[in-house]
Coordinates of C-alpha atoms in Angstrom, one line a residue:
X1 CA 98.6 -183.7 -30.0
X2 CA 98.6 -179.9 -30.8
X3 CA 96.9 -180.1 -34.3
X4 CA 93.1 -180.0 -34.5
X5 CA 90.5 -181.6 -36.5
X6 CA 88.8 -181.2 -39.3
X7 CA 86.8 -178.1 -39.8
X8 CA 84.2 -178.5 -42.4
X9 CA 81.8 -180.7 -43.4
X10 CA 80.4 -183.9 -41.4
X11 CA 81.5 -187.2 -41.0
X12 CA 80.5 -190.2 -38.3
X13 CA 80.6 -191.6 -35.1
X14 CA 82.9 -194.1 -36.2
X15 CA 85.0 -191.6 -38.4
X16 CA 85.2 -189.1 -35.1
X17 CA 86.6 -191.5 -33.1
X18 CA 89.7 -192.2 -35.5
X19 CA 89.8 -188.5 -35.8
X20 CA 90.7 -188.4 -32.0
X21 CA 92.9 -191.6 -31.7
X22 CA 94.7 -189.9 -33.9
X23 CA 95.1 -186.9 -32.6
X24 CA 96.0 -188.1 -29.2
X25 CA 98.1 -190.7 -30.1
X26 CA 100.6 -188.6 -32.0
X27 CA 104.8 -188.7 -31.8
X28 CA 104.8 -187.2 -28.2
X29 CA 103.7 -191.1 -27.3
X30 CA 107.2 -192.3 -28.2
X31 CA 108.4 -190.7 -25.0
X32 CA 106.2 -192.5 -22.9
X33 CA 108.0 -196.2 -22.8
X34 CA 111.5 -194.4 -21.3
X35 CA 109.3 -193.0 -18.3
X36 CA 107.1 -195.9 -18.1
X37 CA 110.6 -197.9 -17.8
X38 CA 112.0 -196.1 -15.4
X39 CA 109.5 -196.3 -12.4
X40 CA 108.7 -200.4 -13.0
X41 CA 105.9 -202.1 -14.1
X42 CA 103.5 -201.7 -11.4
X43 CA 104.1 -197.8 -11.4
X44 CA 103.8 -197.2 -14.6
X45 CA 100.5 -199.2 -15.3
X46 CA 98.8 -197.7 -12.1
X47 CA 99.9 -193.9 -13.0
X48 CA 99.0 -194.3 -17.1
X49 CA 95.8 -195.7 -15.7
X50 CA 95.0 -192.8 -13.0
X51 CA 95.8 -190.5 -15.8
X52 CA 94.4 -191.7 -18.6
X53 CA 91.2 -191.5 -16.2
X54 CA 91.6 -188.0 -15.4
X55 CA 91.6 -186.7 -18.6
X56 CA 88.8 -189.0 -19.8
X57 CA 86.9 -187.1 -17.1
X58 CA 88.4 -183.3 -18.2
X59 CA 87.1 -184.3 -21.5
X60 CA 83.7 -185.0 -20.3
X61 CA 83.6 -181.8 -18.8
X62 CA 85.0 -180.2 -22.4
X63 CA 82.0 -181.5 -24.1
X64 CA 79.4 -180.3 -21.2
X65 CA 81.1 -177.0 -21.4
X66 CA 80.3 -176.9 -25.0
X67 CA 76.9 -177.2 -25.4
X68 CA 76.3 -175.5 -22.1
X69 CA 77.9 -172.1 -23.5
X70 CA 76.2 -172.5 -27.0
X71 CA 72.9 -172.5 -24.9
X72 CA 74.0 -169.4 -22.7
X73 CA 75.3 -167.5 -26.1
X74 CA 72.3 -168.4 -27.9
X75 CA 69.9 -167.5 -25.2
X76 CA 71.7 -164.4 -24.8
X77 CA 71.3 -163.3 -28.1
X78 CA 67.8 -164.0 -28.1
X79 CA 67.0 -162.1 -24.8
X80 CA 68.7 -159.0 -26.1
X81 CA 66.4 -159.3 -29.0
X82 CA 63.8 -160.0 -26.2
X83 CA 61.9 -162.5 -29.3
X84 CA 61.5 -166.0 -30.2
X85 CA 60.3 -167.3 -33.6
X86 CA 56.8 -167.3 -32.1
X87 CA 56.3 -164.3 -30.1
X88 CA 58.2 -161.7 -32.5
X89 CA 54.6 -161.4 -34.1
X90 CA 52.3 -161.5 -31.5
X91 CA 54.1 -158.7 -29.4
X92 CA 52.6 -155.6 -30.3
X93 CA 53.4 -151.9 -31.0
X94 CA 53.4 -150.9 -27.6
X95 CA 55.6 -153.5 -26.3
X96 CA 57.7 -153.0 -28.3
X97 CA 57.7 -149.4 -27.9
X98 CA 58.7 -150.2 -24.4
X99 CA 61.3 -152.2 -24.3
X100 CA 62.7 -150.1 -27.1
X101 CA 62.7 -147.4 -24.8
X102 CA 64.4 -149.1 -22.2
X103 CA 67.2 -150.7 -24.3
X104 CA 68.0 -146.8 -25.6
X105 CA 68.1 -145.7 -21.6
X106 CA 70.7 -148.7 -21.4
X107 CA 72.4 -148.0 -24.9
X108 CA 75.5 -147.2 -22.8
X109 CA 75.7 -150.6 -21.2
X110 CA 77.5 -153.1 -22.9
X111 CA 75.4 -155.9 -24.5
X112 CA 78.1 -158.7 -24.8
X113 CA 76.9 -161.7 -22.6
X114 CA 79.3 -161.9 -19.6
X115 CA 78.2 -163.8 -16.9
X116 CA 80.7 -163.1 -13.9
X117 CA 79.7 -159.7 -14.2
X118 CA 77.6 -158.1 -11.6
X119 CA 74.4 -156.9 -13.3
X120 CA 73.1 -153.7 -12.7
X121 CA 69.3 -153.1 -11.9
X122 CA 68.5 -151.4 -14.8
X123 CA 70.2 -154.5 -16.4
X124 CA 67.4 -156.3 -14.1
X125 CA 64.4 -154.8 -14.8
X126 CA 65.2 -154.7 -18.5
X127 CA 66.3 -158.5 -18.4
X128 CA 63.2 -158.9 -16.6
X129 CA 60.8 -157.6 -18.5
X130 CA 62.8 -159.6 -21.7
X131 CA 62.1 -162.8 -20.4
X132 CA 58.2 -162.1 -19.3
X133 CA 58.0 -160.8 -23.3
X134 CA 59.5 -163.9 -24.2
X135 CA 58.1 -167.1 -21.9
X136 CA 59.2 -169.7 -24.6
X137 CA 63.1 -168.7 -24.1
X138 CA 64.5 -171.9 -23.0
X139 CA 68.2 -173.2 -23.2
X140 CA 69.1 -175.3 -26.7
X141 CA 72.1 -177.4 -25.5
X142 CA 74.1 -178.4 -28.7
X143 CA 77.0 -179.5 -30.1
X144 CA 76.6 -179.0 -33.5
X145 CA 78.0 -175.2 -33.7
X146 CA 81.4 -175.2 -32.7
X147 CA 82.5 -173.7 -30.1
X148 CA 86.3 -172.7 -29.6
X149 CA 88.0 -172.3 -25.8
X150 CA 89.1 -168.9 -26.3
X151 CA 85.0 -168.0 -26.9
X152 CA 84.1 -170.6 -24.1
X153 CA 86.9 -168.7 -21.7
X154 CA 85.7 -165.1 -23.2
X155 CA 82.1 -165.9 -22.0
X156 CA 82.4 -167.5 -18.9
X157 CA 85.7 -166.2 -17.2
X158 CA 87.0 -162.8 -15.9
X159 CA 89.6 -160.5 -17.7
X160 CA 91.8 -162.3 -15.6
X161 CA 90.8 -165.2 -16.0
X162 CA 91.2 -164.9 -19.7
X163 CA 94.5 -163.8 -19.4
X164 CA 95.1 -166.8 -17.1
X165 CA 94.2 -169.0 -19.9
X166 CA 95.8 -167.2 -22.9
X167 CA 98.9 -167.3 -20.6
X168 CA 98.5 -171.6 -20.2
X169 CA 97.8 -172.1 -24.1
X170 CA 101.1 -169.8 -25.2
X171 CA 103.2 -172.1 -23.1
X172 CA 101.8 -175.2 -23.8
X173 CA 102.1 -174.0 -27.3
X174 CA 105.7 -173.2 -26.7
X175 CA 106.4 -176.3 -25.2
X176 CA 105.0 -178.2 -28.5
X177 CA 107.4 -176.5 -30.7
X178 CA 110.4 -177.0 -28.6
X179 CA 109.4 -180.7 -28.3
X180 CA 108.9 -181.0 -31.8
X181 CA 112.3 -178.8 -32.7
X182 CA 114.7 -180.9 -30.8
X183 CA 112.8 -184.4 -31.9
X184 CA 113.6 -184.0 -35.5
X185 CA 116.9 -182.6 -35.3
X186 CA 118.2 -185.4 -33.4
X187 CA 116.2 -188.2 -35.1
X188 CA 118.0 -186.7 -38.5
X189 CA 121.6 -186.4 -36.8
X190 CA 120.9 -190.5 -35.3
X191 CA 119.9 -191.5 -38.9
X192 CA 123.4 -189.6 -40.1
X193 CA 125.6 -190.1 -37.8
X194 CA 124.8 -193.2 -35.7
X195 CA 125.3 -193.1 -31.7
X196 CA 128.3 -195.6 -31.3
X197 CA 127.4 -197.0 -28.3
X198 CA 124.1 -196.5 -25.6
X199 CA 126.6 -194.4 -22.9
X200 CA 127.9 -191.9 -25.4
X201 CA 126.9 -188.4 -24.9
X202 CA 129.7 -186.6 -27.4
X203 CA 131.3 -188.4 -30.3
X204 CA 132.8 -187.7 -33.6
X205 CA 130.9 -188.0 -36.5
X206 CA 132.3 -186.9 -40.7
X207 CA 133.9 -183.3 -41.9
X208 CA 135.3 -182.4 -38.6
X209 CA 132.1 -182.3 -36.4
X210 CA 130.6 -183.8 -33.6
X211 CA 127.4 -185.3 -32.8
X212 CA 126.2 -181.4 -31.1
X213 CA 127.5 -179.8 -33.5
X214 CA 125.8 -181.9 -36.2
X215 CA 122.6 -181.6 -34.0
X216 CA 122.5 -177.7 -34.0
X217 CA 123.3 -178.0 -37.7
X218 CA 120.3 -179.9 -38.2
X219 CA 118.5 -177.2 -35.8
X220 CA 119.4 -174.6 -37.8
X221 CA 118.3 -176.0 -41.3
X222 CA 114.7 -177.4 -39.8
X223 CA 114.2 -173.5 -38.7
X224 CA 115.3 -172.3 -41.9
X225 CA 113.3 -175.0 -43.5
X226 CA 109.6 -174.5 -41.7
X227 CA 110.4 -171.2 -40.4
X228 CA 108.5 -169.2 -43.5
X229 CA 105.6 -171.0 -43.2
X230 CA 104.9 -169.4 -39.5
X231 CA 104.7 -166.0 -41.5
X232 CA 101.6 -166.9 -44.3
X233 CA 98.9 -169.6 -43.8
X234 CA 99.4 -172.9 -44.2
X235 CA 96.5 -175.9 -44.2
X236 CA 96.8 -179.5 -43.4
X237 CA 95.1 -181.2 -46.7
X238 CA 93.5 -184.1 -46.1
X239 CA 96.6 -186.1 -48.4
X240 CA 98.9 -185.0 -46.0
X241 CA 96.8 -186.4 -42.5
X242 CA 96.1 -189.6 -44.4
X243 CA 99.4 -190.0 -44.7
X244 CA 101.1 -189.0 -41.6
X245 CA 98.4 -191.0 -39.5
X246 CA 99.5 -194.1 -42.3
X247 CA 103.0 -194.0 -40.9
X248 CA 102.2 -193.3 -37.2
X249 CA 99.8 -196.4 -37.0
X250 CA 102.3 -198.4 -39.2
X251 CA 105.4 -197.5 -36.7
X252 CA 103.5 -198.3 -33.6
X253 CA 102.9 -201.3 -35.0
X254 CA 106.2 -202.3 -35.7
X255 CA 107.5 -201.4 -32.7
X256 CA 105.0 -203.7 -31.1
X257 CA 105.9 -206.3 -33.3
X258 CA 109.6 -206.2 -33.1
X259 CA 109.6 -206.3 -29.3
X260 CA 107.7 -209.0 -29.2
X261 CA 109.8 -210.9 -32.0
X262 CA 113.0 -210.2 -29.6
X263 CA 111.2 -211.3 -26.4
X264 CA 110.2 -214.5 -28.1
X265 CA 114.1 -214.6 -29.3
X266 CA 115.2 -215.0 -25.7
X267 CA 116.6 -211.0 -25.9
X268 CA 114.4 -209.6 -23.2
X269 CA 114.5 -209.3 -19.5
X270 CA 112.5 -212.0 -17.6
X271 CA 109.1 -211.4 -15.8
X272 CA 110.9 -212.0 -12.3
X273 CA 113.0 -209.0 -13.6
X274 CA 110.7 -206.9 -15.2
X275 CA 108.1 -207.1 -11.8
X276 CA 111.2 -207.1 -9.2
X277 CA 112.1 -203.6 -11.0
X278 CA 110.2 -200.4 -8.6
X279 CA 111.7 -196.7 -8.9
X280 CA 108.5 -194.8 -7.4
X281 CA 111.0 -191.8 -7.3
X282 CA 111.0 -191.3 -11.3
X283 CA 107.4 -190.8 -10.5
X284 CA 107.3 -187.2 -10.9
X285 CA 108.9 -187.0 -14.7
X286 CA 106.4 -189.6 -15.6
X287 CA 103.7 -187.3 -14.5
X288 CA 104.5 -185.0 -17.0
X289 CA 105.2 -187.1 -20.0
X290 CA 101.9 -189.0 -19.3
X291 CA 99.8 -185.9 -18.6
X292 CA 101.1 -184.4 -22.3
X293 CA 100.3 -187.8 -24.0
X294 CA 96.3 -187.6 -23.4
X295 CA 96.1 -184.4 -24.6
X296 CA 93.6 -183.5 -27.1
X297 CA 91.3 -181.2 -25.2
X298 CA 91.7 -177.9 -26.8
X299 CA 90.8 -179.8 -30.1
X300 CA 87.7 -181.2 -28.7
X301 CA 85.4 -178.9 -29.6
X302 CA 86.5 -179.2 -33.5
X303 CA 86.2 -182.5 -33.4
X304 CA 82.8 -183.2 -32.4
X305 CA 81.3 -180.5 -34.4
X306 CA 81.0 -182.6 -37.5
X307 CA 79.8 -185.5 -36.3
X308 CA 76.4 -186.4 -37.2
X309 CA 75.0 -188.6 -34.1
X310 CA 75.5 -186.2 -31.3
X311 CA 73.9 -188.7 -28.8
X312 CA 77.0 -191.0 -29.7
X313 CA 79.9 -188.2 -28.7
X314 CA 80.0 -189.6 -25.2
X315 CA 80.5 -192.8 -26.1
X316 CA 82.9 -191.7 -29.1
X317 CA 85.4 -190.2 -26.7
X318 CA 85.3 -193.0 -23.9
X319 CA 85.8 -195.4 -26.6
X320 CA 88.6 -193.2 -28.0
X321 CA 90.7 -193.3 -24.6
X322 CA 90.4 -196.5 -23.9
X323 CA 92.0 -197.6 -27.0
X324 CA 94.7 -195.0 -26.7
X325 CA 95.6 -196.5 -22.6
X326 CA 95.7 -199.8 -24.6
X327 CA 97.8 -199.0 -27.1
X328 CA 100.0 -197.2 -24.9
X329 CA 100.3 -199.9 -22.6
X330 CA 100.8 -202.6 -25.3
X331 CA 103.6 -200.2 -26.6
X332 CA 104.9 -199.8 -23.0
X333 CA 104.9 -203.8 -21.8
X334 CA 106.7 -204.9 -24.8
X335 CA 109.4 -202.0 -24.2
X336 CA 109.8 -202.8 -21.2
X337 CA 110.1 -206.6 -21.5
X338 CA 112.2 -206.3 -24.0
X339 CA 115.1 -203.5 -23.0
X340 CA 116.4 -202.5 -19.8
X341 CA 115.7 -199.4 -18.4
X342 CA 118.8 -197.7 -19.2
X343 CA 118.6 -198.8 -23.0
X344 CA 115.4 -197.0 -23.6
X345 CA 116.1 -193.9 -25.4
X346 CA 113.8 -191.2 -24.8
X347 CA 112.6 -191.5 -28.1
X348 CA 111.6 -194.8 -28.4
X349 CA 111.9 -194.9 -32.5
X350 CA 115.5 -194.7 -31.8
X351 CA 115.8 -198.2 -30.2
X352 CA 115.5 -199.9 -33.6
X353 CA 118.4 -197.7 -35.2
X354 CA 120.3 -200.6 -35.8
X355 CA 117.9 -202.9 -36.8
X356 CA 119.3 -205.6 -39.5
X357 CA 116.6 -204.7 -42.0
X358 CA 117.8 -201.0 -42.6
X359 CA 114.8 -200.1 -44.3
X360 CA 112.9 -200.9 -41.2
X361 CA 115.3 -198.9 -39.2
X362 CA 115.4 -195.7 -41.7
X363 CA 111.5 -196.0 -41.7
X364 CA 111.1 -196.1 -37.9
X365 CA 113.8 -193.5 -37.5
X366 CA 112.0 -191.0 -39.8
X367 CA 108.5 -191.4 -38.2
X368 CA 109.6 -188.2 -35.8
X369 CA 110.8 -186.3 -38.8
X370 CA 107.6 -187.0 -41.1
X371 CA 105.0 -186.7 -38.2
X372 CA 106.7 -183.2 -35.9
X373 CA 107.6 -181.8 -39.0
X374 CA 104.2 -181.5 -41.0
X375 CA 102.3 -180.2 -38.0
X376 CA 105.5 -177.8 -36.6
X377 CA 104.3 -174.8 -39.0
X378 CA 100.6 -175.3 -38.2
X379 CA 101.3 -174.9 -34.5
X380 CA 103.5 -171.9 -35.3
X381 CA 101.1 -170.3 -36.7
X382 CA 98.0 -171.3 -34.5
X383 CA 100.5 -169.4 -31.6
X384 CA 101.3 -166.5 -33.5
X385 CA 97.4 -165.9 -33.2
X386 CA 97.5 -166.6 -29.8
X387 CA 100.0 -164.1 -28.5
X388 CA 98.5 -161.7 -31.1
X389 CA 95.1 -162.5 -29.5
X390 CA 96.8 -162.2 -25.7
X391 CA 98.3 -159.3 -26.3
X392 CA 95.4 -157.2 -27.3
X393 CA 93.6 -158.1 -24.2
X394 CA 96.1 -157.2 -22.2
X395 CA 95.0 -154.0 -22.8
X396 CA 91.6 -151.9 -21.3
X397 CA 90.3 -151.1 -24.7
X398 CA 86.6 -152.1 -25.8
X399 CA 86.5 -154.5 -29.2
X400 CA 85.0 -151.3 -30.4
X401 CA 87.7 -149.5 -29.9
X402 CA 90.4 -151.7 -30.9
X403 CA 88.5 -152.6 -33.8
X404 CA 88.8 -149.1 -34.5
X405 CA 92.7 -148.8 -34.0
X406 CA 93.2 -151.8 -36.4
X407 CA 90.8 -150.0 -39.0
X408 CA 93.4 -146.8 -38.7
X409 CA 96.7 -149.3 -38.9
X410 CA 98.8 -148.5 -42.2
X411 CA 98.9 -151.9 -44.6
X412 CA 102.9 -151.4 -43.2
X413 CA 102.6 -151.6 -39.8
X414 CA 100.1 -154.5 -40.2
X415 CA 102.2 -156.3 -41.9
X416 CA 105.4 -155.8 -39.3
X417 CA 102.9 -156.6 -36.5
X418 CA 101.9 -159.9 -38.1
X419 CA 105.3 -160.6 -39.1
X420 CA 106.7 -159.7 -35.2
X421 CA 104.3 -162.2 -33.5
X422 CA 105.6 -165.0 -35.9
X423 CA 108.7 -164.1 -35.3
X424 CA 108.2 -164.1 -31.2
X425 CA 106.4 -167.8 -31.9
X426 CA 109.1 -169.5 -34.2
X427 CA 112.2 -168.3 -32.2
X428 CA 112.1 -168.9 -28.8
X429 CA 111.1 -173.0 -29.7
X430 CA 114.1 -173.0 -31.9
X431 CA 116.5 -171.0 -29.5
X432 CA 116.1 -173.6 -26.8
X433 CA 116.0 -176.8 -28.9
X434 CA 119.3 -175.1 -30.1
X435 CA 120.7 -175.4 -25.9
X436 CA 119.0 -178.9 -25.2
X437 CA 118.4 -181.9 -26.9
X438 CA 116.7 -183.5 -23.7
X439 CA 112.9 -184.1 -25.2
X440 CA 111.7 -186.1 -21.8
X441 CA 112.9 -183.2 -19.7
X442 CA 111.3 -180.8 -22.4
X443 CA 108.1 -182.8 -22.1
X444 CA 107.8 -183.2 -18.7
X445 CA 108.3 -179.2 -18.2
X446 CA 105.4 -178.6 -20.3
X447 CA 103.2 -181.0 -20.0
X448 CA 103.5 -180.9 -16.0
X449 CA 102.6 -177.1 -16.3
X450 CA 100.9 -175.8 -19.2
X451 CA 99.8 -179.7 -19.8
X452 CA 98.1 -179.5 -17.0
X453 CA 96.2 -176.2 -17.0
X454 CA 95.0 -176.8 -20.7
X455 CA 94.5 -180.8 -19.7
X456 CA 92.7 -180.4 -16.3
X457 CA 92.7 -177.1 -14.6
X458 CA 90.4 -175.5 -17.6
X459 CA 88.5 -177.7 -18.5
X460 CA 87.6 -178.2 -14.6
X461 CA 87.0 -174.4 -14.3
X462 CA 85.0 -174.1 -17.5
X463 CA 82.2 -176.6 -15.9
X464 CA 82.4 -174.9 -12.8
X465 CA 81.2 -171.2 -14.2
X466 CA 79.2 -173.0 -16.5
X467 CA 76.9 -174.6 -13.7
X468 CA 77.2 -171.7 -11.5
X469 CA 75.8 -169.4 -14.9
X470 CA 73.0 -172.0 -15.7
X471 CA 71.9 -172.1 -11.7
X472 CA 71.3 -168.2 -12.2
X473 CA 69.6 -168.6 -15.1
X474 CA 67.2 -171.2 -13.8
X475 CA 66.3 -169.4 -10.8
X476 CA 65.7 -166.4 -12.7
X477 CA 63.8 -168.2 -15.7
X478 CA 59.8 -169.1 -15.2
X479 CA 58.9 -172.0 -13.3
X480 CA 58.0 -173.8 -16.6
X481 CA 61.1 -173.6 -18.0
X482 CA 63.0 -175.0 -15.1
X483 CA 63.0 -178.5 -16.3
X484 CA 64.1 -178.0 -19.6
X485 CA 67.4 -176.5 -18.5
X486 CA 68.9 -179.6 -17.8
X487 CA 72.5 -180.4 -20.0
X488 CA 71.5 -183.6 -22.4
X489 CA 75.8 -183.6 -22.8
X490 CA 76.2 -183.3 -19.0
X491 CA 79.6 -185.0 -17.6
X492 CA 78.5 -188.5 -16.1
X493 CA 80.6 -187.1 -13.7
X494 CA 78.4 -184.3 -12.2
X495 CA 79.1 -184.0 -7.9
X496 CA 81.1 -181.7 -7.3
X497 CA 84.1 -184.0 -5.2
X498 CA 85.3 -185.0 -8.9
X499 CA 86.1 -181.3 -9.5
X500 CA 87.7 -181.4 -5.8
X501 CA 89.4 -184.1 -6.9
X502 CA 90.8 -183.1 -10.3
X503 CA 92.4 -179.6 -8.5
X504 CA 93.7 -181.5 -5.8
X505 CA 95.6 -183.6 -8.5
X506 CA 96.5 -180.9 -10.3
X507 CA 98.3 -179.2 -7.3
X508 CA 99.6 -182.4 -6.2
X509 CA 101.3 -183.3 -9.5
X510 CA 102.8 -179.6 -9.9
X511 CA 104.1 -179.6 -5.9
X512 CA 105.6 -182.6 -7.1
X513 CA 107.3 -182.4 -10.4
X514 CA 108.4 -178.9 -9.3
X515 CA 110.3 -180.8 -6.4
X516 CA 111.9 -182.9 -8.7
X517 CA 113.0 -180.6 -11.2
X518 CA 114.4 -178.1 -8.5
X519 CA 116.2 -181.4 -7.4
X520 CA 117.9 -182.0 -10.6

């Protein structure tokens, strides 16, 4: 769910479309069937549903937002040179004389589009005079370059506002690697030293130890393990995703097949049962372990680069979460009708630990392992840039000037500054899978809160600046180029109550999760 997509080259519709199944459908899905269990049926369909709609709808915005900012950047650029292809040789001497000598009046304003700042009105006239000089300036929505959220959040928030967002992506990043460092530690210490019975919280296990001390063990060697990667560079190869996405579809499928093979064995829970069976209370930790399992929005942007029908991405991603709600519910149902509530470990892959055919059982107990562990250094390293990134605009320097400081940094101090930030990225996850080995409480944390800012609340904000930024730049632009300003990759879901809707949500579900965990 953290990882992103490929990065090069081109491939199709049909080829995007696995690419985001499979990112959203990763191991933090095995968490879903022990919430979905716990609130009944009914719940759980209706809430998977609502959410699985919601972040359809974030995602819409994600790709609006996209080529909506490469038309702003690009437009930008092109106004500053005050030329198009065109009318850079038809404008003559004098022109250009003249606008020449109005940029060097202006060389001490900053020429970096930013659009919530207030223009001046020698930043008027000048942008004025630009777009007179250049009438066939119009806005060149597209998808094809791709455009990152920290550059869409750099051109259309405040300082602020980018810290705001810097801030939501370290935690959810955070969050991920504590997830992913208490899933395989205790996957490993289940496949060595089997929980004796459902109810056990403590029990013995070999060599003196006990199940939390074998657990922290196992912490301890998977930090020691991954740990070095966080401090070099480390690339997913495209052996290593065809593998990993192999086992994930090959252990969701067996789960699905197994459950079914006990329900038609008699060793599930009737329908009676299964419908009589309401908790609306356990709604909250749902929430949050629903809300993480959709997400794939900060990869978005990656992902629809390369593909080579554009008029298709729409399509690509409603296509892509539909399948994911299905296979979610299909994994969900057949949980559900085939354990009781209380049986339903919290990873799911766990439930088959005692399967007669142990090779079945080894496999499906290893899918965390495989799956967390390959992409545990990636995300490591992809927040180690973050918090580098975050903490140098914390500051009030310009790029120019830090650019400079970072020219004058020693090769040492470099290197113990790169070498900090991984440091404050690996730690922390490992510190608190260390103290807990509760992933749904883990999950629902994060994704309730950082989930939800990268999930909902950004995306929802981007499109908002974005159509406030393009409203200024039609009224401003000549009549003529009015209707061509219009967003071919525009959400379907353009009034302005979906937005409404989708903050109102957002503060619903935190009200309500932070209820419950102040509760507990």
């Amino acid at each position: 769910m953290a990882g992103g997509g490929p990065t090069s080259g081109s491939y199709s519709p049909l080829t995007g479309f696995i690419f985001i199944f499979n990112l959203i459908v990763g191991a933090g899905a095995l968490t879903i069937p022990h919430a979905f269990a716990q609130v009944g049926l009914l719940y759980g369909a209706l809430a998977l549903g609502l959410l699985a709609l919601t972040s359809y709808v974030t995602a819409t915005f994600m790709i609006e937002a996209i080529a909506g900012v490469n038309a702003l950047r690009k437009r930008s650029r092109e106004l500053e040179t005050g030329s198009t292809p065109s009318t850079r040789e038809e404008r003559s001497e004098d022109e250009s004389e003249d606008v020449t000598e109005d940029s060097n009046r202006d060389e001490n304003l900053t020429t970096e589009f930013m659009p919530l700042m207030v223009p001046t009105q020698d930043d008027d006239r000048l942008e004025k005079k630009l777009r007179i000089r250049s009438p066939e300036l119009g806005f060149d929505f597209d998808l094809t370059r791709k455009m990152e959220l920290a550059q869409m959040a750099h051109t259309l928030f405040s300082h602020n506002g980018i810290l705001a967002f810097y801030t939501c992506v370290v935690v959810y990043l955070y969050g991920d690697l504590a997830i992913y460092a208490v899933a395989v530690p205790k996957s490993l210490r289940e496949i060595v030293c089997p929980r004796p019975h459902p109810e056990a919280v403590v029990w013995e296990c070999s060599d003196g130890l006990n199940s939390s001390d074998l657990y922290r063990l196992f912490v301890i060697l998977f930090g020691v393990t991954l740990g070095p990667f966080t401090f070099g560079h480390v690339h997913k190869t495209r052996t290593l995703q065809l593998i990993t996405t192999v086992i994930r579809h090959a252990s969701f499928t067996l789960m699905i097949v197994l459950a079914v093979i006990g329900i038609a064995r008699g060793e599930g829970r009737s329908a009676e049962e299964v419908i009589a069976y309401e908790k609306p209370t356990n709604i909250a930790t749902f929430f949050g372990v629903c809300i993480y399992s959709f997400m794939c929005h900060h990869s978005i942007p990656g992902l629809v680069a390369p593909i080579t029908n554009k008029a298709k991405v729409g399509k690509v991603i409603a296509w892509a979460f539909l399948a994911v709600l299905s296979v979610y519910l299909i994994l969900c149902v057949s949980a559900t009708f085939r354990f009781k509530p209380d049986e339903i470990d919290d990873v799911y892959t766990l439930n088959f630990k005692k399967y007669p055919i142990r090779a079945v059982a080894y496999f499906l107990s290893l899918f965390p392992v495989c799956t967390l562990s390959a992409n545990f250094p990636l995300i490591c390293i992809t927040l180690r840039e973050n918090l580098h990134t975050l903490a140098k605009n914390i500051g009030s320097e310009t790029d120019e000037q830090r650019e400079a400081r970072h020219a004058r940094m020693s090769s040492t101090r470099a290197f113990f500054v790169r070498n900090l930030y991984a440091l404050l990225a690996l730690v922390p996850p490992l510190v608190v899978a260390f103290f807990t080995e509760d992933v749904s409480m883990l999950v629902g944390f994060t994704g309730a809160y950082a989930g939800l800012g990268i999930q909902w609340v950004v995306p929802a904000c981007l499109v908002y600046c974005l159509r406030r930024q393009l409203e200024q730049e039609r009224s401003r632009s000549p009549t003529d180029l009015k209707t061509h300003a219009t967003n071919p990759f525009a959400s379907p879901f353009v009034h302005m109550g979906w937005l409404y809707l989708i903050m109102a949500l957002s503060g619903f579900a935190v009200v309500l999760i932070t209820i419950t965990h102040g509760l507990h």
